[in-house]
Short mmCIF file of C-alpha atoms in Angstrom, two decimals:
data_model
loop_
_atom_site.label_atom_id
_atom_site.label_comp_id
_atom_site.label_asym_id
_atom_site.label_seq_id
_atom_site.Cartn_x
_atom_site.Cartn_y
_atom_site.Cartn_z
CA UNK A 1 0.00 0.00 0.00
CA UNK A 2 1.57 3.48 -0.75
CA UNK A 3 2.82 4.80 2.42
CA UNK A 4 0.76 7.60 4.26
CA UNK A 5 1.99 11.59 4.38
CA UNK A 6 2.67 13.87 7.12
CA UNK A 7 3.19 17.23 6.91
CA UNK A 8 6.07 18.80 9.30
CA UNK A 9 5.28 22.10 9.96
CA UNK A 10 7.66 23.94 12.28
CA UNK A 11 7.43 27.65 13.09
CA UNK A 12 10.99 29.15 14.66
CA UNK A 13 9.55 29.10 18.12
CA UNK A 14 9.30 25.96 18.20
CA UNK A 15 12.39 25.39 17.79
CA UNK A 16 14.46 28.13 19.83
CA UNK A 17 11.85 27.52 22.91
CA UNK A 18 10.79 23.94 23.39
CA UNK A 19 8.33 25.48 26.37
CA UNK A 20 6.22 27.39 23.98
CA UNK A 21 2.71 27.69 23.50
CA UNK A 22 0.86 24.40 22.30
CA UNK A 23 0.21 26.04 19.08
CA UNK A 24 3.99 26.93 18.23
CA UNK A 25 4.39 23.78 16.84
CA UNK A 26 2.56 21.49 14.54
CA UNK A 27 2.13 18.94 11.61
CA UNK A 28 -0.77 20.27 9.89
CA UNK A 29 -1.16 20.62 6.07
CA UNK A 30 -3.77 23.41 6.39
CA UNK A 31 -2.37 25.62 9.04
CA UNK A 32 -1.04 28.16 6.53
CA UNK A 33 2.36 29.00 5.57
CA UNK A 34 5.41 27.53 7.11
CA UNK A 35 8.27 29.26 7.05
CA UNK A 36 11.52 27.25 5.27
CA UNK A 37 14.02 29.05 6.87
CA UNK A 38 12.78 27.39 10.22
CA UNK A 39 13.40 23.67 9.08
CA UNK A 40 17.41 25.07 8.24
CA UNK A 41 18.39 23.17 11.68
CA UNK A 42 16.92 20.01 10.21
CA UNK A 43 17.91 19.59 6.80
CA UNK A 44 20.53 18.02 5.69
CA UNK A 45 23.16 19.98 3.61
CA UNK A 46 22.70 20.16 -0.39
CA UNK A 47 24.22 17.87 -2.58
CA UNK A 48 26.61 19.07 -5.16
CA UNK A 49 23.50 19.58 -7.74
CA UNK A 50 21.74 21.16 -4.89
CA UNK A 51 19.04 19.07 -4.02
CA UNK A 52 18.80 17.35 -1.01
CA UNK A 53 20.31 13.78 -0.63
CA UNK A 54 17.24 11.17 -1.24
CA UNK A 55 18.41 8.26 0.77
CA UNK A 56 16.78 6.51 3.34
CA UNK A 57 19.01 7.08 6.16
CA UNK A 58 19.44 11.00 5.88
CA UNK A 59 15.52 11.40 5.59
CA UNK A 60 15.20 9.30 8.76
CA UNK A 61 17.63 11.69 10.76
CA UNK A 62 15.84 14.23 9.45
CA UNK A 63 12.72 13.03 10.81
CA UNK A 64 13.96 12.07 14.24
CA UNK A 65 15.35 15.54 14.54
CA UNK A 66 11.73 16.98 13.61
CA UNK A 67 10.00 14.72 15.87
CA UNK A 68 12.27 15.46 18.63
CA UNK A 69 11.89 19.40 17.91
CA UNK A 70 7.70 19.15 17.95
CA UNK A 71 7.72 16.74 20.83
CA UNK A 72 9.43 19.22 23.10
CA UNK A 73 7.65 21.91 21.49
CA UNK A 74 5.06 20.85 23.66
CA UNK A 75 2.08 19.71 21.42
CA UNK A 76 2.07 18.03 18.48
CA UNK A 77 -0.57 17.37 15.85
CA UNK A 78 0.01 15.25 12.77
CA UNK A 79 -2.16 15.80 9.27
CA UNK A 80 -2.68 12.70 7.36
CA UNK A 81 -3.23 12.65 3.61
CA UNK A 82 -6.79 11.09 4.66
CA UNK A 83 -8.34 13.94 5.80
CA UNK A 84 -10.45 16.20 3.64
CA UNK A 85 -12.54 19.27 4.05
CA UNK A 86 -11.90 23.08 3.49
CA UNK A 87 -8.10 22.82 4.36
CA UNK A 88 -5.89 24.05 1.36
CA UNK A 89 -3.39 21.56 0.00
CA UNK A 90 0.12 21.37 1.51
CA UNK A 91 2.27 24.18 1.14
CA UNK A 92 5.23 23.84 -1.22
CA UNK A 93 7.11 24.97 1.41
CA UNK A 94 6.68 22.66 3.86
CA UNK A 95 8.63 19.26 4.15
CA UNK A 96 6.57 16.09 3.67
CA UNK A 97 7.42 12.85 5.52
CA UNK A 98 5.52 9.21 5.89
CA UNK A 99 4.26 7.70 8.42
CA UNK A 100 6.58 4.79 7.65
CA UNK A 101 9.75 7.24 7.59
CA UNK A 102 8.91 8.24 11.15
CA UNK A 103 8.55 4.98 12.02
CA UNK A 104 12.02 3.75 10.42
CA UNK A 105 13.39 6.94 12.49
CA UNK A 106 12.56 5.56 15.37
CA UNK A 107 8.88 7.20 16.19
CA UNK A 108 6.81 4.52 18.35
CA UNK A 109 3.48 3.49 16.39
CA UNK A 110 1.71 4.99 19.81
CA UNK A 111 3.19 8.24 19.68
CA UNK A 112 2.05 8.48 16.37
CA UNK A 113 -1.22 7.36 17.13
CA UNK A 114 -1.60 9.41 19.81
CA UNK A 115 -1.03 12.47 17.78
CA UNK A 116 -3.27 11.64 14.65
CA UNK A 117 -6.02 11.11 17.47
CA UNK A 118 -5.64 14.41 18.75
CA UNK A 119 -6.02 15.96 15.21
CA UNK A 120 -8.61 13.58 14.22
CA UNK A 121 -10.66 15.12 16.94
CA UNK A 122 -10.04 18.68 16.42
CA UNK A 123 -10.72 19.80 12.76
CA UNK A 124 -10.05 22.42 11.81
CA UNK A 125 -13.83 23.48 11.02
CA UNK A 126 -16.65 21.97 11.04
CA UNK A 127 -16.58 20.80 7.41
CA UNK A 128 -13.84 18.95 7.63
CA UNK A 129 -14.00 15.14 7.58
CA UNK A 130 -11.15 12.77 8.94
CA UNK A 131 -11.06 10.15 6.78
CA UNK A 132 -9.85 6.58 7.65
CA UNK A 133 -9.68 4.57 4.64
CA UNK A 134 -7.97 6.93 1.78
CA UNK A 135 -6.14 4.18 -0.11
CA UNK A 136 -9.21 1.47 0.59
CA UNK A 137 -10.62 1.50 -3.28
CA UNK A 138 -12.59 -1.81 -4.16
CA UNK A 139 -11.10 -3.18 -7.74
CA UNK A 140 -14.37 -3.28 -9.55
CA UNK A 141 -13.16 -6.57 -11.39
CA UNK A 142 -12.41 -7.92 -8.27
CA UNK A 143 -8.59 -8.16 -9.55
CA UNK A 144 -9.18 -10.66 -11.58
CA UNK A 145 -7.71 -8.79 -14.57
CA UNK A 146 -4.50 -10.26 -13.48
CA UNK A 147 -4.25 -12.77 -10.69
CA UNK A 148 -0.37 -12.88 -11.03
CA UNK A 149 -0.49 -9.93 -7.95
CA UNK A 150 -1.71 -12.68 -5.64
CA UNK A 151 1.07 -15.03 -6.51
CA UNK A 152 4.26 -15.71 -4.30
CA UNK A 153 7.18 -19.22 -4.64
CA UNK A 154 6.22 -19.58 -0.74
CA UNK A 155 2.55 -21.32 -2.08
CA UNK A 156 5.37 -24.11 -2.83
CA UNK A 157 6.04 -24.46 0.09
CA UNK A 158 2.20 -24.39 1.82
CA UNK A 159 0.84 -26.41 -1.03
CA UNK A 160 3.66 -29.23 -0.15
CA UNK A 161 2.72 -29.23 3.41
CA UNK A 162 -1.34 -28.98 3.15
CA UNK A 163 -0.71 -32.04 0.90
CA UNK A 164 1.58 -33.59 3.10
CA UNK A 165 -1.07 -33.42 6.04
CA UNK A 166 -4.02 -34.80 3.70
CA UNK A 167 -1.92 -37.97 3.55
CA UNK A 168 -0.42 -38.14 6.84
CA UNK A 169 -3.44 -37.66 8.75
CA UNK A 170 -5.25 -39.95 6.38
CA UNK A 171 -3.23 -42.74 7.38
CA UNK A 172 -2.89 -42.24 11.17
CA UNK A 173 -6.32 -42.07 11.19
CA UNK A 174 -6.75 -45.26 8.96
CA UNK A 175 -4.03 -47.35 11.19
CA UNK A 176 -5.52 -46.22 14.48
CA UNK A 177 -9.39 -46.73 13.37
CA UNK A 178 -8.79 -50.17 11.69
CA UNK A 179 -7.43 -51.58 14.68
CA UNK A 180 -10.12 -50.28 16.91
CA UNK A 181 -13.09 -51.48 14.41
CA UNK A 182 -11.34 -54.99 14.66
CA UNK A 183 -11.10 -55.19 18.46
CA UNK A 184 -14.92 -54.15 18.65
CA UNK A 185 -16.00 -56.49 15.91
CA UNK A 186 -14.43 -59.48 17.67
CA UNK A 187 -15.58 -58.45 20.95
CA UNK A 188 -19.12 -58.13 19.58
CA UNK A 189 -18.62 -61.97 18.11
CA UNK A 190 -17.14 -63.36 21.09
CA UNK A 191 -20.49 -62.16 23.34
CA UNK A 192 -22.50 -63.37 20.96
CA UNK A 193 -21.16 -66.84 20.58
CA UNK A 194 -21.21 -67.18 24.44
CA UNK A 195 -24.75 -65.95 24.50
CA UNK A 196 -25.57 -68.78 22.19
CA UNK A 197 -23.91 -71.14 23.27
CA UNK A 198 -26.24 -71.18 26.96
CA UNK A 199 -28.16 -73.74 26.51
CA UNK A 200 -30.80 -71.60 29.05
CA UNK A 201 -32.90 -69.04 27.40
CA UNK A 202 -33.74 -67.55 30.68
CA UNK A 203 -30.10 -66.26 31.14
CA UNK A 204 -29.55 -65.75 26.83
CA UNK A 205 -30.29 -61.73 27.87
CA UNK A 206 -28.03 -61.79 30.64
CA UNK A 207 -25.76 -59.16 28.97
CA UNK A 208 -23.24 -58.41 32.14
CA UNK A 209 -21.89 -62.37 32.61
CA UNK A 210 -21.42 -62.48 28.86
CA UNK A 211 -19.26 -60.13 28.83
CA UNK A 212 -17.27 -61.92 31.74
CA UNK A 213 -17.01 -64.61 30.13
CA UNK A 214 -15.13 -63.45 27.11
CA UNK A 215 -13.30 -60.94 28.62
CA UNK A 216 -10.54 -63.12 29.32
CA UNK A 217 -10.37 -64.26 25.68
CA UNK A 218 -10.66 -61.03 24.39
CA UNK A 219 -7.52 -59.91 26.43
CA UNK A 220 -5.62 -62.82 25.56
CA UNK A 221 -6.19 -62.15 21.88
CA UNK A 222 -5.56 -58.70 21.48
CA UNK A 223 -2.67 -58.50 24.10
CA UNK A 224 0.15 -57.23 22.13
CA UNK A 225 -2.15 -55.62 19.23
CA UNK A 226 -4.62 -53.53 21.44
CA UNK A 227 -3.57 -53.14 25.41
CA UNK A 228 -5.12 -49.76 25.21
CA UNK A 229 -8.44 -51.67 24.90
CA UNK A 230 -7.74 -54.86 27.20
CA UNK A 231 -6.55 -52.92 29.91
CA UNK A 232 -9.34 -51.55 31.23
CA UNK A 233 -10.19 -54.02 34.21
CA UNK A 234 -14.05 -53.37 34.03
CA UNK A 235 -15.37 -55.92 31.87
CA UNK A 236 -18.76 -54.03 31.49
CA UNK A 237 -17.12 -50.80 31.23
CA UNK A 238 -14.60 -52.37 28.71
CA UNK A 239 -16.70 -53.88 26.81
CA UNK A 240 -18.95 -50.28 26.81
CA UNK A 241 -15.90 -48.67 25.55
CA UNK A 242 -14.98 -50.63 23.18
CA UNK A 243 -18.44 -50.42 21.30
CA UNK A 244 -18.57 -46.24 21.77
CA UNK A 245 -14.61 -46.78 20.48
CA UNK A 246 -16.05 -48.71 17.40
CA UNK A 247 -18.65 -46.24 16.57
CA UNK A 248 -16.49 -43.68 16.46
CA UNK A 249 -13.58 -45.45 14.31
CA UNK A 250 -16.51 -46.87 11.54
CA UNK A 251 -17.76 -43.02 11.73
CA UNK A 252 -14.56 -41.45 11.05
CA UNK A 253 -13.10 -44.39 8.61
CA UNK A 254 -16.77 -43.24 6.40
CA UNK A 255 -15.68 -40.27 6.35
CA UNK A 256 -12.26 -40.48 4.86
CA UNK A 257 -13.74 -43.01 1.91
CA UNK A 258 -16.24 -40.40 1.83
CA UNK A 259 -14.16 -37.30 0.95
CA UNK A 260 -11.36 -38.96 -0.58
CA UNK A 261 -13.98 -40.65 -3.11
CA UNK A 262 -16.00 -37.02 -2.96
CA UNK A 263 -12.49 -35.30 -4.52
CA UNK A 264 -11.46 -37.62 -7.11
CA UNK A 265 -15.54 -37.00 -8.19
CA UNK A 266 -14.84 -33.25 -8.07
CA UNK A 267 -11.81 -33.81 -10.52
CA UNK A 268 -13.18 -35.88 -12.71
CA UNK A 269 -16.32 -33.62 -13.25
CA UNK A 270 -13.24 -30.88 -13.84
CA UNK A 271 -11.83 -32.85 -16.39
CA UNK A 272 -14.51 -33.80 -18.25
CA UNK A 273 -15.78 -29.90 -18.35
CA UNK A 274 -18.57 -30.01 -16.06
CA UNK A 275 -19.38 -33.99 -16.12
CA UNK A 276 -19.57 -36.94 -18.04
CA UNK A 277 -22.88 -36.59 -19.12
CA UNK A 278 -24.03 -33.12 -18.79
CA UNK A 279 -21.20 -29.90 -19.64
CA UNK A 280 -21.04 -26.83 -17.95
CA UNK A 281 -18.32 -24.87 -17.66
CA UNK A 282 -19.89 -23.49 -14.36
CA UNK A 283 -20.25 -26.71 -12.44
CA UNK A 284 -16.20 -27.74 -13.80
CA UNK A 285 -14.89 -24.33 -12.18
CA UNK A 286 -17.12 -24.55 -9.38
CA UNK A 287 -15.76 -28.33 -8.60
CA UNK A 288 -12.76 -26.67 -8.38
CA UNK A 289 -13.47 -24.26 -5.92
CA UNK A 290 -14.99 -26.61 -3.32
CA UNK A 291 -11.78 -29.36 -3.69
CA UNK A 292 -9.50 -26.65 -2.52
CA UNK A 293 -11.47 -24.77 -0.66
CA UNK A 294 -13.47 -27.33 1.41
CA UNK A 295 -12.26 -30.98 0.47
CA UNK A 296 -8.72 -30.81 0.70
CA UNK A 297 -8.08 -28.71 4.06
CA UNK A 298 -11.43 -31.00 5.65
CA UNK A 299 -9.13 -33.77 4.70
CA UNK A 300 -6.10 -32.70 6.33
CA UNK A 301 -7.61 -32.26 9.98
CA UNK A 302 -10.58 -34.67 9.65
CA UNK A 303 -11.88 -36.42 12.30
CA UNK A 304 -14.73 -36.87 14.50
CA UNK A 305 -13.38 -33.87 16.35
CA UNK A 306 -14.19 -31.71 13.20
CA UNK A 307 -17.95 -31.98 14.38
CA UNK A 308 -17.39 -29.60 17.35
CA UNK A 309 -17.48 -26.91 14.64
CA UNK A 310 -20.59 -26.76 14.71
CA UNK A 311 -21.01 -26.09 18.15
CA UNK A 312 -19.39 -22.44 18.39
CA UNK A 313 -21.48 -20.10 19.02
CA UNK A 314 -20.56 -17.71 16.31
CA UNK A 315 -20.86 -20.36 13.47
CA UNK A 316 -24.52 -21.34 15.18
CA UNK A 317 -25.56 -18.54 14.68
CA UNK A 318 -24.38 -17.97 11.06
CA UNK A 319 -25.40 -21.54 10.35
CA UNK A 320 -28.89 -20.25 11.58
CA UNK A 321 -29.18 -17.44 9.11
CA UNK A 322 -27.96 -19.62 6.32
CA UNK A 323 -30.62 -22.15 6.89
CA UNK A 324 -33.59 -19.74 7.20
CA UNK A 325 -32.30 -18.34 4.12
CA UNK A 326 -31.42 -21.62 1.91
CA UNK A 327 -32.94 -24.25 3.45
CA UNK A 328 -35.96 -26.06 1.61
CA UNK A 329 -37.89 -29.47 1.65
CA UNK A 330 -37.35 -31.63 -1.34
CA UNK A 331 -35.80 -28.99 -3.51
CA UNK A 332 -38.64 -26.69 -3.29
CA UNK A 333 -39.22 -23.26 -1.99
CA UNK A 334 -37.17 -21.74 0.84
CA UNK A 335 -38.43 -23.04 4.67
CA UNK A 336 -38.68 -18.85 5.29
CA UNK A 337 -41.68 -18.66 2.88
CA UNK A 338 -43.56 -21.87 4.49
CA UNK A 339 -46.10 -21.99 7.15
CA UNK A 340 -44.07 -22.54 10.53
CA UNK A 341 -41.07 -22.14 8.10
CA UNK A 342 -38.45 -21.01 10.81
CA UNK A 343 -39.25 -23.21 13.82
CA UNK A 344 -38.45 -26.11 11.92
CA UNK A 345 -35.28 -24.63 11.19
CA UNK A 346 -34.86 -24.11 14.85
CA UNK A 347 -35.91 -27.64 15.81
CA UNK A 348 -33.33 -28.86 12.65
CA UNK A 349 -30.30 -26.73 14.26
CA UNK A 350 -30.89 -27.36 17.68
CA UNK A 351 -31.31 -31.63 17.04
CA UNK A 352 -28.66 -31.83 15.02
CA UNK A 353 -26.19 -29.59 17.02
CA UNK A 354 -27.02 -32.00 20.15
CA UNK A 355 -26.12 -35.05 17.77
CA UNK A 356 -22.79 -33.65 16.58
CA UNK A 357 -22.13 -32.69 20.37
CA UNK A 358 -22.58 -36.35 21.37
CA UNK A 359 -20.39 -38.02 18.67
CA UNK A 360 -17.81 -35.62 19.22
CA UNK A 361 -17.80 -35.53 22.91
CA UNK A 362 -17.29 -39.20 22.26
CA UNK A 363 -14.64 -39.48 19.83
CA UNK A 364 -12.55 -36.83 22.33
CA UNK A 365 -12.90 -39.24 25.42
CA UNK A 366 -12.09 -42.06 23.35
CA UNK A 367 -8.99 -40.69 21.77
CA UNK A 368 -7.49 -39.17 25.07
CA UNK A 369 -8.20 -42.95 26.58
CA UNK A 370 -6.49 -44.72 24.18
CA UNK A 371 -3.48 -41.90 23.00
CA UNK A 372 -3.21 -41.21 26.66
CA UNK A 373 -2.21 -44.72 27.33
CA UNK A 374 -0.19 -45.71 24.25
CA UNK A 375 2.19 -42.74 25.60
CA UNK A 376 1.98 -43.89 29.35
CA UNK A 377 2.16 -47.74 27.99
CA UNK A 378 4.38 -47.59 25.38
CA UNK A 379 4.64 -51.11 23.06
CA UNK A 380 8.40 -51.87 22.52
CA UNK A 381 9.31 -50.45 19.04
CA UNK A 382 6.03 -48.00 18.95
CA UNK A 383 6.78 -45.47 20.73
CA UNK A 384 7.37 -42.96 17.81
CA UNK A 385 3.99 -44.15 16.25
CA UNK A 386 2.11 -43.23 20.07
CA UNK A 387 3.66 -39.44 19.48
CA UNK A 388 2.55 -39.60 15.82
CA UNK A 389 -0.89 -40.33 16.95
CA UNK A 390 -0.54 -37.86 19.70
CA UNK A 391 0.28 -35.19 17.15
CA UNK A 392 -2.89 -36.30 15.20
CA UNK A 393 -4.77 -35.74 17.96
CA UNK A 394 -3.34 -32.30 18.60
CA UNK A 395 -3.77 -31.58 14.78
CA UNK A 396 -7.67 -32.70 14.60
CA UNK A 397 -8.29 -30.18 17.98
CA UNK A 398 -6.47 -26.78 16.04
CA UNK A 399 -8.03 -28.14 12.95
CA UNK A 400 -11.57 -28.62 14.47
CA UNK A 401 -12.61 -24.89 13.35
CA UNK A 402 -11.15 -24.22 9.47
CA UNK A 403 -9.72 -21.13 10.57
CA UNK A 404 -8.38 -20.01 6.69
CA UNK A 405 -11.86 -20.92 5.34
CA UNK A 406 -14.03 -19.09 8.00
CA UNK A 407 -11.43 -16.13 7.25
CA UNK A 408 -11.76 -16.22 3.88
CA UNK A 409 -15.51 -16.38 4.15
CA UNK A 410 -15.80 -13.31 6.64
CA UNK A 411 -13.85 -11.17 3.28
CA UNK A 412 -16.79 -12.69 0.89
CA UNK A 413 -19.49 -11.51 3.47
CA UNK A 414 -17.54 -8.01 4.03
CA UNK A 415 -17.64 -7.86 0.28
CA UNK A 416 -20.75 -9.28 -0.75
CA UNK A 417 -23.04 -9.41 1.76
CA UNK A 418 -24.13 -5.59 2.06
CA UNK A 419 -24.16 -3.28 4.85
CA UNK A 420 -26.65 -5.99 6.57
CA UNK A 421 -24.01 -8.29 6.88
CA UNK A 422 -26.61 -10.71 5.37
CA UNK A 423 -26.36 -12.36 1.84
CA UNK A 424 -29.39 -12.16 -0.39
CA UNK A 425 -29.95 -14.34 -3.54
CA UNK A 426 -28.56 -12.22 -5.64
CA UNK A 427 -25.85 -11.87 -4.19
CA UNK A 428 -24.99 -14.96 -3.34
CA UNK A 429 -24.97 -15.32 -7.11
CA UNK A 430 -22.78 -12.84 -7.35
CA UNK A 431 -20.65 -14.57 -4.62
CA UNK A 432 -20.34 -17.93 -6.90
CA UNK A 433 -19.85 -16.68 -10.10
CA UNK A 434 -17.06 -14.98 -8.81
CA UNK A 435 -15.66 -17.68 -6.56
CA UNK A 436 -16.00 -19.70 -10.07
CA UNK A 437 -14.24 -16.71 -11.89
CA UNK A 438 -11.05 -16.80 -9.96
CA UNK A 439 -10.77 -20.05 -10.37
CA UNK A 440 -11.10 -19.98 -14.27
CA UNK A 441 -8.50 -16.95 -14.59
CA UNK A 442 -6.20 -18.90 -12.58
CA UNK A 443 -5.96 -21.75 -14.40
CA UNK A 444 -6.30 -20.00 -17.86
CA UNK A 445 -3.69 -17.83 -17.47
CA UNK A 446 -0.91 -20.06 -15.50
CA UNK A 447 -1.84 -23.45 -16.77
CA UNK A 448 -2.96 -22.91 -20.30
CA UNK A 449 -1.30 -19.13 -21.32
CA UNK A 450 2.09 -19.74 -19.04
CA UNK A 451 2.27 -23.68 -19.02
CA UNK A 452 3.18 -23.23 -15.49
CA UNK A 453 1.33 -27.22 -13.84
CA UNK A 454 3.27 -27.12 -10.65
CA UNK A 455 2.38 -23.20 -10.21
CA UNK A 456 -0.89 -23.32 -10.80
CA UNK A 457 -1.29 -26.84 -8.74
CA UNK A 458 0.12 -24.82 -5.81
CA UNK A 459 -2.05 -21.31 -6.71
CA UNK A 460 -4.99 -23.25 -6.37
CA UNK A 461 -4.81 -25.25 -3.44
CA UNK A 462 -3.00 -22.37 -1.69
CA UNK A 463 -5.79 -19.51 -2.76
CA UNK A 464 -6.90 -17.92 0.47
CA UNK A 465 -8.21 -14.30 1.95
CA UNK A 466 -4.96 -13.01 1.66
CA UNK A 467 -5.22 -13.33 -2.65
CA UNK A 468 -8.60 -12.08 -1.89
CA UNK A 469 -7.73 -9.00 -0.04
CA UNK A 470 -5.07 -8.46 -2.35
CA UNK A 471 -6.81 -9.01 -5.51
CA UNK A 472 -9.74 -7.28 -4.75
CA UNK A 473 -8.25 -4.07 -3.05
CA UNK A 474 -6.50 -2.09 -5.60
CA UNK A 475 -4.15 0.72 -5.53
CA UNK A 476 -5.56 4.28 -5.55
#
């Protein structure tokens, strides 16, 4: 962003008597002429073609030495290039420094800030307006002219690593869950054969010995596979755990077929333009969009932890005034334009925010159990794999709210979404076709105009709110 100007205005008094009145001395565009002759003491001495010297290090003594003058001056005020209203323009006379200058001279961001208060609140009449956002100007292509602005070699880098924790976490999670799912399967078998096996049907129901019974062969045959599971003493509570332990592991071992099967479905529908059967370039960008945007960083932390999302209170209450907005029954009109409309959408939210709390409240318990004593137990040769599945654990919990995406969505509402703060339908149009946009322009212009694959790979999967901010936001 171009850097913000101050005007340094310095009347001799200010100088020669640091104790002078508080309006001796001050940075203000609009306060009428400043004398040169009193900024002698702070230049720096002509070059040989009798200009002043340009570099970095002589403007930044200059400024110190200003500062210095107009702080013991006894009050300062500082103009900045935002503020408009009946003040003339800067004189030619007076000597025009940036806010980042002062700061390279050593000018603390508070003293600064403190100053530009003080002037914010005390205009010079009452038609003048302080204004905060002078270089904020909305590109009204949304920067998508030219994406190369967004582009940096570091998406390497983060493309490498969000990759690298799709497939790492995919297989911790596969390694851990299998073994659980078999442990629970085989306890579920051996209760059952022992139920069948008594020849009384009186006692066939009589759940609690069962489980007694088959406790001891359970332990024996997952001693050296499972001891997190077999060492819980309790047989009932054992065997309790180890079903609420299966749940979880079938849940969460869905849910990785699930999304790995949902991406490859999103690239093939990319590379065959929209689908196999029905073409649209809108529905091949937009497939796009969701794998790198959604699918891929859902991947990378997934677990059954990922359902506490929906629990914050902030995204309950934006999930709440997406579903009055979007929700409908079979395809068909919005719930908001049915009879009792919105307190079905309550009863929806609040049901199904009580079933997510319950399976993840569950897979939490279950993981600390069985992490918790794979680190205190360690099998000899596994102790690397325990921390591996401690750091999986770790990465599911900062992973459990998609930070980058609810970021990135907060800069689509700021931009789309009105002064309301609340999308309408058109524009949440709006909002896709240009989510779709950037994702054409991207891969038009590095894949197919540059021939760039392993840049545009990494553009993609790497597009967040800072390409956003930065595309969108031009220069004034």
């Amino acid at each position: 962003s171009q850097p913000l100007s101050l005007q340094l205005a310095v009347t001799p008094s200010a100088i020669e008597a640091p104790r002078a009145a508080p309006s001796a001395a001050s940075l203000d565009r609009s306060g009428g002429a400043v004398p040169m002759e009193a900024m002698e003491s702070a230049r720096e001495r002509p070059c040989d073609d009798g200009h002043l010297d340009p570099t970095k290090s002589r403007r930044h003594g200059m400024a110190r030495r200003i500062w210095k003058e107009l702080v013991q001056a006894g009050n300062v005020h500082l103009e900045w290039m935002g503020k408009t209203g009946s003040g003339s323009d800067s004189d030619s006379d007076s000597e025009s420094l940036s806010l980042e200058e002062l700061g390279g001279a050593g000018v603390g961001i508070q003293d600064m800030a403190c100053a530009l208060y003080q002037r914010s609140q005390h205009p010079d009449s009452s038609t003048d307006t302080f204004t905060f956002f002078p270089s904020v100007v909305l590109d009204r292509f949304g920067g998508l002219r030219d994406v190369s602005a967004a582009w940096s070699p570091q998406k390497y880098l983060w493309c490498v690593m969000y990759i690298g924790q799709c497939i790492v976490n995919t297989l911790l999670l596969w390694s851990l869950n299998s073994s659980i799912v078999l442990h629970s399967w085989y306890n579920l078998q051996d209760i059952f054969q022992d139920m069948l096996a008594d020849g009384d049907l009186r006692d066939l129901l009589n759940l609690p010995r069962h489980v007694r019974n088959v406790h001891e062969l359970s332990s024996q045959r997952f001693a050296n596979s499972s001891q997190h599971l077999t060492s819980i003493q309790d047989p009932t509570i054992r065997s309790i755990f180890i079903q609420i332990a299966g749940a979880i592991a079938i849940f969460e071992l869905v849910g990785v077929v699930f999304f790995c099967c949902f991406a490859l479905k999103l690239l093939v529908r990319f590379g065959t333009n929209g689908g196999i059967f029905r073409k649209s370039e809108y529905r091949a960008y937009r497939s796009v969009d969701r794998l790198v945007s959604f699918v891929i960083p859902t991947i990378g932390t997934f677990s059954a932890l990922k359902l506490a999302k929906a629990l914050h209170p902030t995204i309950i209450a934006a999930d709440l005034t997406d579903a009055i907005d979007t929700m409908s029954l079979c395809g068909g009109r919005p719930l908001r334009y049915a009879f009792c409309g919105q307190p079905l959408v309550w009863i929806w939210i609040i049901a199904s925010r009580l079933v997510l709390f319950a399976i993840a409240l569950g897979a939490f318990g279950v993981k600390v159990v069985i992490i918790g004593h794979q680190l205190t137990h360690p099998v000899a040769g596994k102790w690397v794999y325990a921390w591996a599945q401690a750091a999986a654990l770790l990465n599911a919990c900062i992973g459990s709210i998609p930070l980058a995406q609810q970021l990135q969505d907060r800069i689509f509402l700021f931009i789309f979404g009105g002064k309301d703060g609340v999308y309408q339908d058109d524009e949440r149009v709006l909002l896709e076709v240009y989510r779709c946009s950037a994702m054409k322009r991207i891969w038009v212009q590095w894949w197919q105009e540059r021939g760039e694959r392993l840049a545009t790979i990494a553009f993609l999967v790497t597009f967040d709110h800072y390409d956003l901010q930065t595309l969108i936001i031009s220069e004034p």
